[in-house]
Amino acid sequence: MTERRVATFQILLSGFFFGFLGIWGKWAFSLGIEPGELLAIRFSIASIVLFTYLFWRNRNSKSSFPWLSPFHLILCILLGILGYAVFASCYFIALKGLSA
């Protein structure tokens, strides 16, 4: 499979999952899961999937894992906490009071 087809598949898959995020969020709320818990579950699953993919992809290289420099690691953590996590929290909190 060419890189272009893989990228197209990833874009379509991402759009599919983001499109259903509101519906899955409402379903989780109906089960009694709070927005903070839902985000913790979501980010934990995403971390496991991402690290598994990165490890599998680089299994034959000299370094077994693509480590970041300390600066880039701190930058990624700050972006995740102050950027995406804040906005995702706002989305799920708003979704709790709105329809999907």
mmCIF file with all atom_site columns, C-alpha atoms in Angstrom:
data_model
loop_
_atom_site.group_PDB
_atom_site.id
_atom_site.type_symbol
_atom_site.label_atom_id
_atom_site.label_alt_id
_atom_site.label_comp_id
_atom_site.label_asym_id
_atom_site.label_entity_id
_atom_site.label_seq_id
_atom_site.pdbx_PDB_ins_code
_atom_site.Cartn_x
_atom_site.Cartn_y
_atom_site.Cartn_z
_atom_site.occupancy
_atom_site.B_iso_or_equiv
_atom_site.pdbx_formal_charge
_atom_site.auth_seq_id
_atom_site.auth_comp_id
_atom_site.auth_asym_id
_atom_site.auth_atom_id
_atom_site.pdbx_PDB_model_num
ATOM 1   C CA . MET A 1 1   ? 0.000   0.000  0.000  1.00 0.00 ? 1   MET A CA 1
ATOM 2   C CA . THR A 1 2   ? 1.417   3.395  -0.966 1.00 0.00 ? 2   THR A CA 1
ATOM 3   C CA . GLU A 1 3   ? 2.020   6.164  1.559  1.00 0.00 ? 3   GLU A CA 1
ATOM 4   C CA . ARG A 1 4   ? -0.702  8.236  -0.085 1.00 0.00 ? 4   ARG A CA 1
ATOM 5   C CA . ARG A 1 5   ? -3.296  5.480  0.385  1.00 0.00 ? 5   ARG A CA 1
ATOM 6   C CA . VAL A 1 6   ? -2.240  4.938  3.980  1.00 0.00 ? 6   VAL A CA 1
ATOM 7   C CA . ALA A 1 7   ? -2.541  8.678  4.654  1.00 0.00 ? 7   ALA A CA 1
ATOM 8   C CA . THR A 1 8   ? -5.954  8.825  2.979  1.00 0.00 ? 8   THR A CA 1
ATOM 9   C CA . PHE A 1 9   ? -7.136  5.862  5.060  1.00 0.00 ? 9   PHE A CA 1
ATOM 10  C CA . GLN A 1 10  ? -5.856  7.522  8.254  1.00 0.00 ? 10  GLN A CA 1
ATOM 11  C CA . ILE A 1 11  ? -7.659  10.772 7.413  1.00 0.00 ? 11  ILE A CA 1
ATOM 12  C CA . LEU A 1 12  ? -10.930 8.946  6.728  1.00 0.00 ? 12  LEU A CA 1
ATOM 13  C CA . LEU A 1 13  ? -10.606 6.886  9.892  1.00 0.00 ? 13  LEU A CA 1
ATOM 14  C CA . SER A 1 14  ? -9.863  9.999  11.942 1.00 0.00 ? 14  SER A CA 1
ATOM 15  C CA . GLY A 1 15  ? -12.875 11.804 10.494 1.00 0.00 ? 15  GLY A CA 1
ATOM 16  C CA . PHE A 1 16  ? -15.096 8.814  11.258 1.00 0.00 ? 16  PHE A CA 1
ATOM 17  C CA . PHE A 1 17  ? -14.049 8.645  14.897 1.00 0.00 ? 17  PHE A CA 1
ATOM 18  C CA . PHE A 1 18  ? -14.201 12.415 15.443 1.00 0.00 ? 18  PHE A CA 1
ATOM 19  C CA . GLY A 1 19  ? -17.641 12.485 13.829 1.00 0.00 ? 19  GLY A CA 1
ATOM 20  C CA . PHE A 1 20  ? -18.983 9.956  16.314 1.00 0.00 ? 20  PHE A CA 1
ATOM 21  C CA . LEU A 1 21  ? -17.224 11.483 19.333 1.00 0.00 ? 21  LEU A CA 1
ATOM 22  C CA . GLY A 1 22  ? -20.336 13.348 20.452 1.00 0.00 ? 22  GLY A CA 1
ATOM 23  C CA . ILE A 1 23  ? -22.537 10.269 20.162 1.00 0.00 ? 23  ILE A CA 1
ATOM 24  C CA . TRP A 1 24  ? -20.055 8.090  22.031 1.00 0.00 ? 24  TRP A CA 1
ATOM 25  C CA . GLY A 1 25  ? -19.693 10.827 24.656 1.00 0.00 ? 25  GLY A CA 1
ATOM 26  C CA . LYS A 1 26  ? -23.457 10.950 25.225 1.00 0.00 ? 26  LYS A CA 1
ATOM 27  C CA . TRP A 1 27  ? -23.535 7.144  25.449 1.00 0.00 ? 27  TRP A CA 1
ATOM 28  C CA . ALA A 1 28  ? -20.756 7.203  28.068 1.00 0.00 ? 28  ALA A CA 1
ATOM 29  C CA . PHE A 1 29  ? -22.613 9.880  30.051 1.00 0.00 ? 29  PHE A CA 1
ATOM 30  C CA . SER A 1 30  ? -25.732 7.692  30.053 1.00 0.00 ? 30  SER A CA 1
ATOM 31  C CA . LEU A 1 31  ? -23.615 4.969  31.683 1.00 0.00 ? 31  LEU A CA 1
ATOM 32  C CA . GLY A 1 32  ? -22.662 7.381  34.474 1.00 0.00 ? 32  GLY A CA 1
ATOM 33  C CA . ILE A 1 33  ? -19.181 8.285  33.258 1.00 0.00 ? 33  ILE A CA 1
ATOM 34  C CA . GLU A 1 34  ? -18.205 11.904 33.973 1.00 0.00 ? 34  GLU A CA 1
ATOM 35  C CA . PRO A 1 35  ? -16.343 14.101 31.434 1.00 0.00 ? 35  PRO A CA 1
ATOM 36  C CA . GLY A 1 36  ? -13.031 13.899 33.318 1.00 0.00 ? 36  GLY A CA 1
ATOM 37  C CA . GLU A 1 37  ? -13.239 10.124 33.537 1.00 0.00 ? 37  GLU A CA 1
ATOM 38  C CA . LEU A 1 38  ? -14.112 9.883  29.852 1.00 0.00 ? 38  LEU A CA 1
ATOM 39  C CA . LEU A 1 39  ? -11.074 11.969 28.929 1.00 0.00 ? 39  LEU A CA 1
ATOM 40  C CA . ALA A 1 40  ? -8.809  9.841  31.125 1.00 0.00 ? 40  ALA A CA 1
ATOM 41  C CA . ILE A 1 41  ? -10.096 6.670  29.454 1.00 0.00 ? 41  ILE A CA 1
ATOM 42  C CA . ARG A 1 42  ? -9.818  8.216  25.992 1.00 0.00 ? 42  ARG A CA 1
ATOM 43  C CA . PHE A 1 43  ? -6.264  9.489  26.487 1.00 0.00 ? 43  PHE A CA 1
ATOM 44  C CA . SER A 1 44  ? -5.145  6.212  28.096 1.00 0.00 ? 44  SER A CA 1
ATOM 45  C CA . ILE A 1 45  ? -6.433  4.151  25.175 1.00 0.00 ? 45  ILE A CA 1
ATOM 46  C CA . ALA A 1 46  ? -4.891  6.584  22.684 1.00 0.00 ? 46  ALA A CA 1
ATOM 47  C CA . SER A 1 47  ? -1.522  6.405  24.479 1.00 0.00 ? 47  SER A CA 1
ATOM 48  C CA . ILE A 1 48  ? -1.508  2.612  24.464 1.00 0.00 ? 48  ILE A CA 1
ATOM 49  C CA . VAL A 1 49  ? -2.438  2.473  20.768 1.00 0.00 ? 49  VAL A CA 1
ATOM 50  C CA . LEU A 1 50  ? 0.126   5.142  19.804 1.00 0.00 ? 50  LEU A CA 1
ATOM 51  C CA . PHE A 1 51  ? 3.026   3.624  21.764 1.00 0.00 ? 51  PHE A CA 1
ATOM 52  C CA . THR A 1 52  ? 2.182   0.142  20.469 1.00 0.00 ? 52  THR A CA 1
ATOM 53  C CA . TYR A 1 53  ? 2.159   1.442  16.893 1.00 0.00 ? 53  TYR A CA 1
ATOM 54  C CA . LEU A 1 54  ? 5.447   3.338  17.320 1.00 0.00 ? 54  LEU A CA 1
ATOM 55  C CA . PHE A 1 55  ? 7.124   0.348  18.940 1.00 0.00 ? 55  PHE A CA 1
ATOM 56  C CA . TRP A 1 56  ? 5.823   -2.041 16.235 1.00 0.00 ? 56  TRP A CA 1
ATOM 57  C CA . ARG A 1 57  ? 6.813   0.332  13.417 1.00 0.00 ? 57  ARG A CA 1
ATOM 58  C CA . ASN A 1 58  ? 10.391  0.683  14.703 1.00 0.00 ? 58  ASN A CA 1
ATOM 59  C CA . ARG A 1 59  ? 10.884  -2.911 15.879 1.00 0.00 ? 59  ARG A CA 1
ATOM 60  C CA . ASN A 1 60  ? 13.656  -3.604 13.334 1.00 0.00 ? 60  ASN A CA 1
ATOM 61  C CA . SER A 1 61  ? 15.597  -0.367 13.773 1.00 0.00 ? 61  SER A CA 1
ATOM 62  C CA . LYS A 1 62  ? 18.704  0.021  15.923 1.00 0.00 ? 62  LYS A CA 1
ATOM 63  C CA . SER A 1 63  ? 16.848  2.013  18.562 1.00 0.00 ? 63  SER A CA 1
ATOM 64  C CA . SER A 1 64  ? 13.738  0.199  19.737 1.00 0.00 ? 64  SER A CA 1
ATOM 65  C CA . PHE A 1 65  ? 11.780  3.389  20.309 1.00 0.00 ? 65  PHE A CA 1
ATOM 66  C CA . PRO A 1 66  ? 11.831  6.903  18.794 1.00 0.00 ? 66  PRO A CA 1
ATOM 67  C CA . TRP A 1 67  ? 12.702  8.971  21.880 1.00 0.00 ? 67  TRP A CA 1
ATOM 68  C CA . LEU A 1 68  ? 12.289  12.738 21.909 1.00 0.00 ? 68  LEU A CA 1
ATOM 69  C CA . SER A 1 69  ? 14.786  15.251 23.173 1.00 0.00 ? 69  SER A CA 1
ATOM 70  C CA . PRO A 1 70  ? 13.953  16.626 26.649 1.00 0.00 ? 70  PRO A CA 1
ATOM 71  C CA . PHE A 1 71  ? 12.906  19.970 25.137 1.00 0.00 ? 71  PHE A CA 1
ATOM 72  C CA . HIS A 1 72  ? 10.517  18.369 22.650 1.00 0.00 ? 72  HIS A CA 1
ATOM 73  C CA . LEU A 1 73  ? 9.144   16.014 25.288 1.00 0.00 ? 73  LEU A CA 1
ATOM 74  C CA . ILE A 1 74  ? 8.300   18.953 27.599 1.00 0.00 ? 74  ILE A CA 1
ATOM 75  C CA . LEU A 1 75  ? 6.821   20.847 24.660 1.00 0.00 ? 75  LEU A CA 1
ATOM 76  C CA . CYS A 1 76  ? 4.597   17.895 23.739 1.00 0.00 ? 76  CYS A CA 1
ATOM 77  C CA . ILE A 1 77  ? 3.438   17.443 27.331 1.00 0.00 ? 77  ILE A CA 1
ATOM 78  C CA . LEU A 1 78  ? 2.567   21.132 27.669 1.00 0.00 ? 78  LEU A CA 1
ATOM 79  C CA . LEU A 1 79  ? 0.751   21.137 24.353 1.00 0.00 ? 79  LEU A CA 1
ATOM 80  C CA . GLY A 1 80  ? -1.222  18.072 25.398 1.00 0.00 ? 80  GLY A CA 1
ATOM 81  C CA . ILE A 1 81  ? -2.151  19.421 28.836 1.00 0.00 ? 81  ILE A CA 1
ATOM 82  C CA . LEU A 1 82  ? -2.622  23.127 28.112 1.00 0.00 ? 82  LEU A CA 1
ATOM 83  C CA . GLY A 1 83  ? -3.858  22.699 24.576 1.00 0.00 ? 83  GLY A CA 1
ATOM 84  C CA . TYR A 1 84  ? -5.772  19.611 23.638 1.00 0.00 ? 84  TYR A CA 1
ATOM 85  C CA . ALA A 1 85  ? -6.857  18.428 27.102 1.00 0.00 ? 85  ALA A CA 1
ATOM 86  C CA . VAL A 1 86  ? -8.374  21.806 28.001 1.00 0.00 ? 86  VAL A CA 1
ATOM 87  C CA . PHE A 1 87  ? -10.336 22.047 24.753 1.00 0.00 ? 87  PHE A CA 1
ATOM 88  C CA . ALA A 1 88  ? -11.462 18.408 24.898 1.00 0.00 ? 88  ALA A CA 1
ATOM 89  C CA . SER A 1 89  ? -12.636 18.988 28.481 1.00 0.00 ? 89  SER A CA 1
ATOM 90  C CA . CYS A 1 90  ? -14.625 22.020 27.387 1.00 0.00 ? 90  CYS A CA 1
ATOM 91  C CA . TYR A 1 91  ? -16.177 19.983 24.550 1.00 0.00 ? 91  TYR A CA 1
ATOM 92  C CA . PHE A 1 92  ? -17.313 17.139 26.819 1.00 0.00 ? 92  PHE A CA 1
ATOM 93  C CA . ILE A 1 93  ? -18.562 19.477 29.537 1.00 0.00 ? 93  ILE A CA 1
ATOM 94  C CA . ALA A 1 94  ? -20.610 21.351 26.923 1.00 0.00 ? 94  ALA A CA 1
ATOM 95  C CA . LEU A 1 95  ? -21.806 18.062 25.443 1.00 0.00 ? 95  LEU A CA 1
ATOM 96  C CA . LYS A 1 96  ? -23.126 17.033 28.845 1.00 0.00 ? 96  LYS A CA 1
ATOM 97  C CA . GLY A 1 97  ? -25.755 19.786 28.609 1.00 0.00 ? 97  GLY A CA 1
ATOM 98  C CA . LEU A 1 98  ? -26.390 19.698 24.853 1.00 0.00 ? 98  LEU A CA 1
ATOM 99  C CA . SER A 1 99  ? -27.621 17.143 22.363 1.00 0.00 ? 99  SER A CA 1
ATOM 100 C CA . ALA A 1 100 ? -25.243 15.406 20.012 1.00 0.00 ? 100 ALA A CA 1
#
